[in-house]
PDB file of C-alpha atoms in Angstrom:
ATOM      1  CA  MET K 122     153.045  67.603 143.585  1.00  0.00           C
ATOM      2  CA  THR K 123     151.313  70.533 141.873  1.00  0.00           C
ATOM      3  CA  ILE K 124     153.176  73.351 140.151  1.00  0.00           C
ATOM      4  CA  LEU K 125     151.849  76.780 141.112  1.00  0.00           C
ATOM      5  CA  ASP K 126     151.803  78.244 137.615  1.00  0.00           C
ATOM      6  CA  GLY K 127     152.322  81.962 138.135  1.00  0.00           C
ATOM      7  CA  LYS K 128     152.567  82.574 134.419  1.00  0.00           C
ATOM      8  CA  LYS K 129     149.088  81.170 133.772  1.00  0.00           C
ATOM      9  CA  ILE K 130     147.470  82.903 136.754  1.00  0.00           C
ATOM     10  CA  SER K 131     149.193  86.151 135.804  1.00  0.00           C
ATOM     11  CA  ASN K 132     147.727  85.927 132.303  1.00  0.00           C
ATOM     12  CA  ASP K 133     144.273  85.201 133.761  1.00  0.00           C
ATOM     13  CA  ILE K 134     144.523  88.347 135.911  1.00  0.00           C
ATOM     14  CA  LYS K 135     145.641  90.449 132.955  1.00  0.00           C
ATOM     15  CA  ASP K 136     142.639  89.185 130.959  1.00  0.00           C
ATOM     16  CA  GLU K 137     140.328  90.148 133.850  1.00  0.00           C
ATOM     17  CA  ILE K 138     141.892  93.621 134.066  1.00  0.00           C
ATOM     18  CA  ALA K 139     141.640  94.082 130.285  1.00  0.00           C
ATOM     19  CA  ALA K 140     137.912  93.249 130.504  1.00  0.00           C
ATOM     20  CA  GLU K 141     137.502  95.937 133.188  1.00  0.00           C
ATOM     21  CA  VAL K 142     139.368  98.473 131.035  1.00  0.00           C
ATOM     22  CA  THR K 143     137.015  97.691 128.128  1.00  0.00           C
ATOM     23  CA  LYS K 144     134.053  98.541 130.383  1.00  0.00           C
ATOM     24  CA  ILE K 145     135.769 101.768 131.482  1.00  0.00           C
ATOM     25  CA  LYS K 146     136.284 102.779 127.838  1.00  0.00           C
ATOM     26  CA  LYS K 147     132.654 101.998 126.976  1.00  0.00           C
ATOM     27  CA  ARG K 148     131.560 104.355 129.752  1.00  0.00           C
ATOM     28  CA  GLY K 149     133.758 107.026 128.195  1.00  0.00           C
ATOM     29  CA  GLU K 150     135.917 107.264 131.300  1.00  0.00           C
ATOM     30  CA  LYS K 151     139.654 107.764 131.659  1.00  0.00           C
ATOM     31  CA  VAL K 152     141.621 104.491 131.611  1.00  0.00           C
ATOM     32  CA  PRO K 153     144.150 103.759 134.395  1.00  0.00           C
ATOM     33  CA  HIS K 154     147.584 105.333 133.949  1.00  0.00           C
ATOM     34  CA  LEU K 155     150.726 103.752 135.439  1.00  0.00           C
ATOM     35  CA  ALA K 156     154.077 105.557 135.418  1.00  0.00           C
ATOM     36  CA  ALA K 157     157.587 104.440 136.337  1.00  0.00           C
ATOM     37  CA  ILE K 158     160.767 106.316 137.199  1.00  0.00           C
ATOM     38  CA  ILE K 159     164.026 104.505 136.477  1.00  0.00           C
ATOM     39  CA  VAL K 160     167.433 105.862 137.447  1.00  0.00           C
ATOM     40  CA  GLY K 161     170.493 104.684 135.529  1.00  0.00           C
ATOM     41  CA  LYS K 162     170.794 101.713 133.190  1.00  0.00           C
ATOM     42  CA  ASP K 163     170.778  98.644 135.438  1.00  0.00           C
ATOM     43  CA  GLY K 164     170.023  95.727 133.091  1.00  0.00           C
ATOM     44  CA  ALA K 165     167.672  93.820 135.384  1.00  0.00           C
ATOM     45  CA  SER K 166     165.779  96.994 136.313  1.00  0.00           C
ATOM     46  CA  MET K 167     165.346  98.024 132.683  1.00  0.00           C
ATOM     47  CA  THR K 168     164.079  94.559 131.764  1.00  0.00           C
ATOM     48  CA  TYR K 169     161.584  94.666 134.624  1.00  0.00           C
ATOM     49  CA  VAL K 170     160.333  98.167 133.797  1.00  0.00           C
ATOM     50  CA  ASN K 171     159.971  97.296 130.103  1.00  0.00           C
ATOM     51  CA  SER K 172     157.875  94.274 131.066  1.00  0.00           C
ATOM     52  CA  LYS K 173     155.572  96.626 132.990  1.00  0.00           C
ATOM     53  CA  VAL K 174     155.218  98.891 129.944  1.00  0.00           C
ATOM     54  CA  LYS K 175     154.297  95.886 127.766  1.00  0.00           C
ATOM     55  CA  ALA K 176     151.823  94.664 130.391  1.00  0.00           C
ATOM     56  CA  CYS K 177     150.140  98.088 130.370  1.00  0.00           C
ATOM     57  CA  GLU K 178     149.777  97.898 126.595  1.00  0.00           C
ATOM     58  CA  ARG K 179     148.233  94.444 126.856  1.00  0.00           C
ATOM     59  CA  VAL K 180     145.506  95.432 129.327  1.00  0.00           C
ATOM     60  CA  GLY K 181     144.806  98.846 127.780  1.00  0.00           C
ATOM     61  CA  PHE K 182     146.403 101.069 130.420  1.00  0.00           C
ATOM     62  CA  GLU K 183     148.182 104.312 129.658  1.00  0.00           C
ATOM     63  CA  SER K 184     151.832 104.169 130.692  1.00  0.00           C
ATOM     64  CA  SER K 185     154.703 106.615 131.068  1.00  0.00           C
ATOM     65  CA  LEU K 186     158.385 105.900 131.620  1.00  0.00           C
ATOM     66  CA  PHE K 187     160.718 108.548 132.996  1.00  0.00           C
ATOM     67  CA  ARG K 188     164.435 107.774 132.621  1.00  0.00           C
ATOM     68  CA  LEU K 189     166.898 109.701 134.766  1.00  0.00           C
ATOM     69  CA  PRO K 190     170.715 109.490 134.602  1.00  0.00           C
ATOM     70  CA  ASN K 191     172.681 107.615 137.251  1.00  0.00           C
ATOM     71  CA  THR K 192     174.189 110.957 138.270  1.00  0.00           C
ATOM     72  CA  VAL K 193     170.819 112.515 139.165  1.00  0.00           C
ATOM     73  CA  SER K 194     170.760 114.288 142.517  1.00  0.00           C
ATOM     74  CA  GLU K 195     168.383 113.343 145.302  1.00  0.00           C
ATOM     75  CA  LEU K 196     166.688 116.745 145.013  1.00  0.00           C
ATOM     76  CA  GLU K 197     166.116 116.330 141.273  1.00  0.00           C
ATOM     77  CA  LEU K 198     164.560 112.902 141.840  1.00  0.00           C
ATOM     78  CA  LEU K 199     162.335 114.257 144.619  1.00  0.00           C
ATOM     79  CA  ASP K 200     161.214 117.068 142.284  1.00  0.00           C
ATOM     80  CA  LYS K 201     160.217 114.497 139.644  1.00  0.00           C
ATOM     81  CA  ILE K 202     158.284 112.504 142.251  1.00  0.00           C
ATOM     82  CA  GLU K 203     156.412 115.620 143.368  1.00  0.00           C
ATOM     83  CA  GLU K 204     155.610 116.385 139.729  1.00  0.00           C
ATOM     84  CA  LEU K 205     153.978 112.949 139.376  1.00  0.00           C
ATOM     85  CA  ASN K 206     152.222 113.329 142.733  1.00  0.00           C
ATOM     86  CA  GLN K 207     150.537 116.482 141.398  1.00  0.00           C
ATOM     87  CA  ASN K 208     149.694 115.060 137.960  1.00  0.00           C
ATOM     88  CA  ASP K 209     146.009 114.069 138.027  1.00  0.00           C
ATOM     89  CA  GLU K 210     146.417 112.110 134.803  1.00  0.00           C
ATOM     90  CA  ILE K 211     148.640 109.548 136.568  1.00  0.00           C
ATOM     91  CA  ASP K 212     146.838 107.116 138.897  1.00  0.00           C
ATOM     92  CA  GLY K 213     149.870 105.304 140.231  1.00  0.00           C
ATOM     93  CA  PHE K 214     153.625 105.232 139.823  1.00  0.00           C
ATOM     94  CA  ILE K 215     156.680 103.391 141.008  1.00  0.00           C
ATOM     95  CA  VAL K 216     160.309 104.316 141.564  1.00  0.00           C
ATOM     96  CA  GLN K 217     162.342 101.365 140.324  1.00  0.00           C
ATOM     97  CA  LEU K 218     164.894 100.065 142.828  1.00  0.00           C
ATOM     98  CA  PRO K 219     167.834  99.915 143.418  1.00  0.00           C
ATOM     99  CA  LEU K 220     168.805 103.594 143.426  1.00  0.00           C
ATOM    100  CA  PRO K 221     172.388 104.928 143.181  1.00  0.00           C
ATOM    101  CA  PRO K 222     174.341 105.531 146.431  1.00  0.00           C
ATOM    102  CA  GLN K 223     173.933 109.324 146.469  1.00  0.00           C
ATOM    103  CA  ILE K 224     170.176 108.880 147.001  1.00  0.00           C
ATOM    104  CA  ASN K 225     168.426 107.953 150.260  1.00  0.00           C
ATOM    105  CA  THR K 226     166.024 105.210 149.149  1.00  0.00           C
ATOM    106  CA  GLN K 227     163.709 105.505 152.160  1.00  0.00           C
ATOM    107  CA  LYS K 228     163.441 109.271 151.732  1.00  0.00           C
ATOM    108  CA  VAL K 229     162.465 108.755 148.100  1.00  0.00           C
ATOM    109  CA  LEU K 230     159.843 106.104 148.851  1.00  0.00           C
ATOM    110  CA  ASN K 231     158.382 108.299 151.601  1.00  0.00           C
ATOM    111  CA  ALA K 232     157.981 111.134 149.081  1.00  0.00           C
ATOM    112  CA  VAL K 233     155.542 109.137 146.914  1.00  0.00           C
ATOM    113  CA  ASP K 234     151.892 110.087 147.476  1.00  0.00           C
ATOM    114  CA  PRO K 235     150.373 107.107 149.387  1.00  0.00           C
ATOM    115  CA  ASP K 236     147.318 107.315 147.085  1.00  0.00           C
ATOM    116  CA  LYS K 237     149.593 106.684 144.090  1.00  0.00           C
ATOM    117  CA  ASP K 238     151.971 104.255 145.807  1.00  0.00           C
ATOM    118  CA  VAL K 239     150.996 101.174 143.805  1.00  0.00           C
ATOM    119  CA  ASP K 240     154.185  99.397 144.963  1.00  0.00           C
ATOM    120  CA  GLY K 241     152.780  99.550 148.510  1.00  0.00           C
ATOM    121  CA  PHE K 242     156.093 100.662 150.054  1.00  0.00           C
ATOM    122  CA  HIS K 243     154.994 103.908 151.723  1.00  0.00           C
ATOM    123  CA  PRO K 244     154.812 103.712 155.560  1.00  0.00           C
ATOM    124  CA  THR K 245     151.170 104.832 155.402  1.00  0.00           C
ATOM    125  CA  ASN K 246     150.214 101.874 153.210  1.00  0.00           C
ATOM    126  CA  PHE K 247     152.400  99.454 155.172  1.00  0.00           C
ATOM    127  CA  GLY K 248     150.811 100.607 158.427  1.00  0.00           C
ATOM    128  CA  LYS K 249     147.287 100.282 157.036  1.00  0.00           C
ATOM    129  CA  MET K 250     148.107  96.799 155.786  1.00  0.00           C
ATOM    130  CA  ALA K 251     149.339  95.823 159.267  1.00  0.00           C
ATOM    131  CA  LEU K 252     146.071  97.112 160.759  1.00  0.00           C
ATOM    132  CA  ASP K 253     143.891  95.238 158.223  1.00  0.00           C
ATOM    133  CA  MET K 254     142.765  98.520 156.686  1.00  0.00           C
ATOM    134  CA  THR K 255     142.274  99.121 152.966  1.00  0.00           C
ATOM    135  CA  SER K 256     145.658  99.839 151.413  1.00  0.00           C
ATOM    136  CA  PHE K 257     147.944  98.948 148.539  1.00  0.00           C
ATOM    137  CA  ILE K 258     149.586  95.608 149.326  1.00  0.00           C
ATOM    138  CA  PRO K 259     153.155  95.330 147.982  1.00  0.00           C
ATOM    139  CA  ALA K 260     152.937  93.663 144.576  1.00  0.00           C
ATOM    140  CA  THR K 261     154.972  90.518 145.299  1.00  0.00           C
ATOM    141  CA  PRO K 262     153.175  89.599 148.563  1.00  0.00           C
ATOM    142  CA  PHE K 263     149.868  90.456 146.835  1.00  0.00           C
ATOM    143  CA  GLY K 264     150.803  88.001 144.070  1.00  0.00           C
ATOM    144  CA  ILE K 265     151.626  85.253 146.588  1.00  0.00           C
ATOM    145  CA  LEU K 266     148.240  85.725 148.268  1.00  0.00           C
ATOM    146  CA  GLU K 267     146.563  85.508 144.876  1.00  0.00           C
ATOM    147  CA  LEU K 268     148.354  82.240 144.038  1.00  0.00           C
ATOM    148  CA  LEU K 269     147.333  80.687 147.361  1.00  0.00           C
ATOM    149  CA  GLU K 270     143.743  81.818 146.850  1.00  0.00           C
ATOM    150  CA  ARG K 271     143.349  80.715 143.239  1.00  0.00           C
ATOM    151  CA  TYR K 272     144.814  77.289 143.960  1.00  0.00           C
ATOM    152  CA  ASP K 273     142.593  77.129 147.079  1.00  0.00           C
ATOM    153  CA  ILE K 274     145.494  76.149 149.338  1.00  0.00           C
ATOM    154  CA  PRO K 275     144.341  75.916 152.982  1.00  0.00           C
ATOM    155  CA  THR K 276     146.069  78.415 155.276  1.00  0.00           C
ATOM    156  CA  LYS K 277     143.780  78.483 158.338  1.00  0.00           C
ATOM    157  CA  GLY K 278     145.564  76.985 161.346  1.00  0.00           C
ATOM    158  CA  LYS K 279     148.614  76.104 159.251  1.00  0.00           C
ATOM    159  CA  HIS K 280     152.185  76.839 160.323  1.00  0.00           C
ATOM    160  CA  THR K 281     153.738  79.284 157.863  1.00  0.00           C
ATOM    161  CA  VAL K 282     157.492  79.872 157.975  1.00  0.00           C
ATOM    162  CA  VAL K 283     158.775  82.983 156.216  1.00  0.00           C
ATOM    163  CA  ILE K 284     162.506  82.996 155.421  1.00  0.00           C
ATOM    164  CA  GLY K 285     163.778  86.542 154.931  1.00  0.00           C
ATOM    165  CA  ARG K 286     162.591  89.780 156.544  1.00  0.00           C
ATOM    166  CA  SER K 287     162.846  92.438 153.822  1.00  0.00           C
ATOM    167  CA  TYR K 288     160.163  95.137 153.774  1.00  0.00           C
ATOM    168  CA  ILE K 289     159.441  94.134 150.160  1.00  0.00           C
ATOM    169  CA  VAL K 290     158.522  90.484 150.820  1.00  0.00           C
ATOM    170  CA  GLY K 291     159.365  88.875 154.163  1.00  0.00           C
ATOM    171  CA  ARG K 292     157.916  91.309 156.669  1.00  0.00           C
ATOM    172  CA  PRO K 293     154.665  91.990 154.789  1.00  0.00           C
ATOM    173  CA  MET K 294     154.149  88.255 154.186  1.00  0.00           C
ATOM    174  CA  SER K 295     154.569  87.515 157.896  1.00  0.00           C
ATOM    175  CA  ILE K 296     151.798  90.043 158.636  1.00  0.00           C
ATOM    176  CA  LEU K 297     149.487  88.992 155.807  1.00  0.00           C
ATOM    177  CA  MET K 298     149.642  85.264 156.536  1.00  0.00           C
ATOM    178  CA  GLY K 299     148.672  85.910 160.153  1.00  0.00           C
ATOM    179  CA  ARG K 300     145.774  88.244 159.365  1.00  0.00           C
ATOM    180  CA  SER K 301     142.132  87.295 159.752  1.00  0.00           C
ATOM    181  CA  GLY K 302     140.644  85.899 156.534  1.00  0.00           C
ATOM    182  CA  PHE K 303     141.805  83.864 153.565  1.00  0.00           C
ATOM    183  CA  PRO K 304     144.621  83.557 152.753  1.00  0.00           C
ATOM    184  CA  GLY K 305     145.628  84.034 156.378  1.00  0.00           C
ATOM    185  CA  ASN K 306     144.740  82.754 159.841  1.00  0.00           C
ATOM    186  CA  SER K 307     147.986  80.817 159.951  1.00  0.00           C
ATOM    187  CA  THR K 308     150.563  80.708 162.734  1.00  0.00           C
ATOM    188  CA  VAL K 309     153.617  82.540 161.427  1.00  0.00           C
ATOM    189  CA  THR K 310     157.308  82.136 162.212  1.00  0.00           C
ATOM    190  CA  LEU K 311     159.592  84.789 160.698  1.00  0.00           C
ATOM    191  CA  THR K 312     163.187  83.600 160.236  1.00  0.00           C
ATOM    192  CA  HIS K 313     166.308  85.420 159.052  1.00  0.00           C
ATOM    193  CA  GLU K 314     170.110  85.278 158.941  1.00  0.00           C
ATOM    194  CA  PHE K 315     170.445  85.005 162.737  1.00  0.00           C
ATOM    195  CA  THR K 316     167.879  82.217 163.198  1.00  0.00           C
ATOM    196  CA  LYS K 317     169.548  79.246 164.859  1.00  0.00           C
ATOM    197  CA  ASN K 318     168.825  75.646 163.801  1.00  0.00           C
ATOM    198  CA  ILE K 319     166.658  76.835 160.929  1.00  0.00           C
ATOM    199  CA  THR K 320     166.049  73.274 159.715  1.00  0.00           C
ATOM    200  CA  GLN K 321     164.236  72.535 162.990  1.00  0.00           C
ATOM    201  CA  VAL K 322     161.884  75.397 162.158  1.00  0.00           C
ATOM    202  CA  THR K 323     161.360  74.700 158.450  1.00  0.00           C
ATOM    203  CA  SER K 324     160.814  70.966 159.007  1.00  0.00           C
ATOM    204  CA  GLN K 325     157.688  71.830 161.031  1.00  0.00           C
ATOM    205  CA  ALA K 326     156.244  74.187 158.425  1.00  0.00           C
ATOM    206  CA  ASP K 327     153.089  73.503 156.427  1.00  0.00           C
ATOM    207  CA  ILE K 328     153.852  76.497 154.203  1.00  0.00           C
ATOM    208  CA  ILE K 329     157.296  77.989 153.485  1.00  0.00           C
ATOM    209  CA  ILE K 330     157.723  81.374 151.800  1.00  0.00           C
ATOM    210  CA  ILE K 331     161.379  82.082 151.053  1.00  0.00           C
ATOM    211  CA  ALA K 332     162.980  85.312 149.817  1.00  0.00           C
ATOM    212  CA  VAL K 333     166.674  85.449 150.726  1.00  0.00           C
ATOM    213  CA  GLY K 334     168.449  85.685 147.337  1.00  0.00           C
ATOM    214  CA  ILE K 335     170.634  82.634 147.992  1.00  0.00           C
ATOM    215  CA  PRO K 336     170.328  80.025 145.222  1.00  0.00           C
ATOM    216  CA  ASP K 337     169.254  76.543 146.405  1.00  0.00           C
ATOM    217  CA  PHE K 338     169.172  77.656 150.065  1.00  0.00           C
ATOM    218  CA  LEU K 339     166.170  75.466 150.933  1.00  0.00           C
ATOM    219  CA  LYS K 340     167.114  71.772 150.610  1.00  0.00           C
ATOM    220  CA  GLY K 341     164.897  68.708 150.400  1.00  0.00           C
ATOM    221  CA  GLU K 342     165.863  67.540 153.895  1.00  0.00           C
ATOM    222  CA  MET K 343     164.749  70.889 155.369  1.00  0.00           C
ATOM    223  CA  ILE K 344     161.032  70.382 154.688  1.00  0.00           C
ATOM    224  CA  LYS K 345     158.380  67.919 155.742  1.00  0.00           C
ATOM    225  CA  ASP K 346     156.359  65.849 153.283  1.00  0.00           C
ATOM    226  CA  ASP K 347     153.502  67.699 151.540  1.00  0.00           C
ATOM    227  CA  ALA K 348     154.708  71.182 152.506  1.00  0.00           C
ATOM    228  CA  VAL K 349     153.667  74.123 150.288  1.00  0.00           C
ATOM    229  CA  ILE K 350     156.722  75.953 148.933  1.00  0.00           C
ATOM    230  CA  ILE K 351     156.669  79.548 147.639  1.00  0.00           C
ATOM    231  CA  ASP K 352     160.038  80.535 146.130  1.00  0.00           C
ATOM    232  CA  VAL K 353     160.470  84.285 145.669  1.00  0.00           C
ATOM    233  CA  GLY K 354     164.206  84.169 144.944  1.00  0.00           C
ATOM    234  CA  ILE K 355     165.593  84.941 141.518  1.00  0.00           C
ATOM    235  CA  THR K 356     169.358  85.032 140.987  1.00  0.00           C
ATOM    236  CA  ARG K 357     171.490  84.992 137.839  1.00  0.00           C
ATOM    237  CA  VAL K 358     174.037  82.207 138.292  1.00  0.00           C
ATOM    238  CA  PRO K 359     176.999  82.157 135.818  1.00  0.00           C
ATOM    239  CA  ASP K 360     176.900  79.124 133.534  1.00  0.00           C
ATOM    240  CA  ASP K 361     179.245  78.787 130.569  1.00  0.00           C
ATOM    241  CA  ASN K 362     176.958  76.197 128.992  1.00  0.00           C
ATOM    242  CA  ALA K 363     173.967  78.552 128.938  1.00  0.00           C
ATOM    243  CA  GLU K 364     173.257  80.657 125.848  1.00  0.00           C
ATOM    244  CA  ARG K 365     173.247  83.902 127.860  1.00  0.00           C
ATOM    245  CA  GLY K 366     176.180  82.886 130.045  1.00  0.00           C
ATOM    246  CA  TYR K 367     173.956  82.452 133.100  1.00  0.00           C
ATOM    247  CA  ILE K 368     170.918  80.545 134.368  1.00  0.00           C
ATOM    248  CA  ILE K 369     168.118  81.769 136.635  1.00  0.00           C
ATOM    249  CA  LYS K 370     167.935  80.044 140.007  1.00  0.00           C
ATOM    250  CA  GLY K 371     165.515  80.370 142.885  1.00  0.00           C
ATOM    251  CA  ASP K 372     166.144  80.098 146.617  1.00  0.00           C
ATOM    252  CA  VAL K 373     164.837  76.515 146.579  1.00  0.00           C
ATOM    253  CA  ASP K 374     166.655  73.368 145.462  1.00  0.00           C
ATOM    254  CA  PHE K 375     163.734  72.638 143.151  1.00  0.00           C
ATOM    255  CA  GLU K 376     164.849  69.184 141.997  1.00  0.00           C
ATOM    256  CA  ASN K 377     164.940  67.743 145.521  1.00  0.00           C
ATOM    257  CA  VAL K 378     162.354  69.878 147.308  1.00  0.00           C
ATOM    258  CA  SER K 379     159.711  69.222 144.630  1.00  0.00           C
ATOM    259  CA  LYS K 380     159.903  65.483 145.382  1.00  0.00           C
ATOM    260  CA  ARG K 381     158.471  66.103 148.864  1.00  0.00           C
ATOM    261  CA  ALA K 382     156.282  69.198 148.375  1.00  0.00           C
ATOM    262  CA  SER K 383     152.535  69.191 147.691  1.00  0.00           C
ATOM    263  CA  TYR K 384     152.657  72.550 145.879  1.00  0.00           C
ATOM    264  CA  ILE K 385     155.672  74.506 144.649  1.00  0.00           C
ATOM    265  CA  THR K 386     156.390  77.602 142.565  1.00  0.00           C
ATOM    266  CA  PRO K 387     158.944  77.224 139.763  1.00  0.00           C
ATOM    267  CA  VAL K 388     161.672  79.776 139.021  1.00  0.00           C
ATOM    268  CA  PRO K 389     161.183  81.337 136.583  1.00  0.00           C
ATOM    269  CA  GLY K 390     157.422  81.247 135.993  1.00  0.00           C
ATOM    270  CA  GLY K 391     156.144  81.289 139.570  1.00  0.00           C
ATOM    271  CA  VAL K 392     156.009  84.395 141.736  1.00  0.00           C
ATOM    272  CA  GLY K 393     157.801  86.659 139.221  1.00  0.00           C
ATOM    273  CA  PRO K 394     154.995  87.022 136.653  1.00  0.00           C
ATOM    274  CA  MET K 395     152.501  87.624 139.474  1.00  0.00           C
ATOM    275  CA  THR K 396     154.321  90.750 140.648  1.00  0.00           C
ATOM    276  CA  VAL K 397     153.672  92.675 137.416  1.00  0.00           C
ATOM    277  CA  SER K 398     150.014  91.608 137.297  1.00  0.00           C
ATOM    278  CA  MET K 399     149.389  92.708 140.878  1.00  0.00           C
ATOM    279  CA  LEU K 400     151.034  96.058 140.142  1.00  0.00           C
ATOM    280  CA  LEU K 401     148.437  96.465 137.388  1.00  0.00           C
ATOM    281  CA  LYS K 402     145.686  95.416 139.786  1.00  0.00           C
ATOM    282  CA  ASN K 403     146.845  98.025 142.328  1.00  0.00           C
ATOM    283  CA  THR K 404     146.784 100.660 139.563  1.00  0.00           C
ATOM    284  CA  LEU K 405     143.213  99.691 138.669  1.00  0.00           C
ATOM    285  CA  LEU K 406     142.274  99.986 142.359  1.00  0.00           C
ATOM    286  CA  ALA K 407     143.962 103.413 142.469  1.00  0.00           C
ATOM    287  CA  ARG K 408     141.933 104.569 139.466  1.00  0.00           C
ATOM    288  CA  GLU K 409     138.690 103.409 141.108  1.00  0.00           C
ATOM    289  CA  ARG K 410     139.555 105.261 144.342  1.00  0.00           C
ATOM    290  CA  HIS K 411     140.436 108.470 142.491  1.00  0.00           C
ATOM    291  CA  LYS K 412     137.162 108.263 140.561  1.00  0.00           C
ATOM    292  CA  LYS K 413     135.169 107.792 143.772  1.00  0.00           C
ATOM    293  CA  ARG K 414     136.962 110.690 145.460  1.00  0.00           C
ATOM    294  CA  ALA K 415     136.197 112.949 142.490  1.00  0.00           C
ATOM    295  CA  LEU K 416     132.500 111.984 142.604  1.00  0.00           C
ATOM    296  CA  ASP K 417     132.346 112.561 146.359  1.00  0.00           C
ATOM    297  CA  ALA K 418     133.922 115.985 145.898  1.00  0.00           C
ATOM    298  CA  LYS K 419     131.237 116.940 143.363  1.00  0.00           C
ATOM    299  CA  LEU K 420     128.475 115.923 145.778  1.00  0.00           C
ATOM    300  CA  THR K 421     129.828 118.020 148.659  1.00  0.00           C
TER     301      THR K 421
END
């Protein structure tokens, strides 16, 4: 059994991005600029956004953080998004989820300029991804693809089972794993809360990608020997014996599943660190596209 070390691969990617930023600076060009909007003071969201700010510092990106109160109106948030859309200094930005109940999340995500949508959530980017066109791939699925590629895990002709159908992970992964190329070319089964006899499905899978938010959902008896397991789940489970009063658990019963798997991601330290790195990679791609567009405009 091999651990898919997302922390190590994430650091490798950050080093590669930092090297690119050094070249950009030597050419006297503008470095990539990533911004984030956060509404309210959700602890997990603030931790995540702060990790993005630190990651930007590490690779040499510019970064901006816009904090809005939990009472902000939908119109005020949309005005801030439009402000960032029009700001040529910012190459990409994200709106941290979840948003408070008075705000329509889909309306907000649709308001982000697709050319700056480094989270890859805009329908334009999702549609392009589904059609195998150049687009921003959502950061978590992008990170999973990168793990599979860097560990050279065969996907062609394999049976991939995706558990969970969110637009953030499950649905894009089901499309990406079935696309032409590597990683891809696998036969994909998308399962969800209404899938009957799910163990019959998972026990036939060569690759399982799970993102349901239910700790220890995938048990050892639900997989076949040598399956590849990608655990996207991350849940705080109360534990009086833990220093913080909780422990972090994934969607996979790691202790038992790891005994049968060929490759497996740990939680924490697997998919999580990859998400931030791929957000940085999308921002670098956004900067390159904006630069090319500016050059093309000068030539016409």
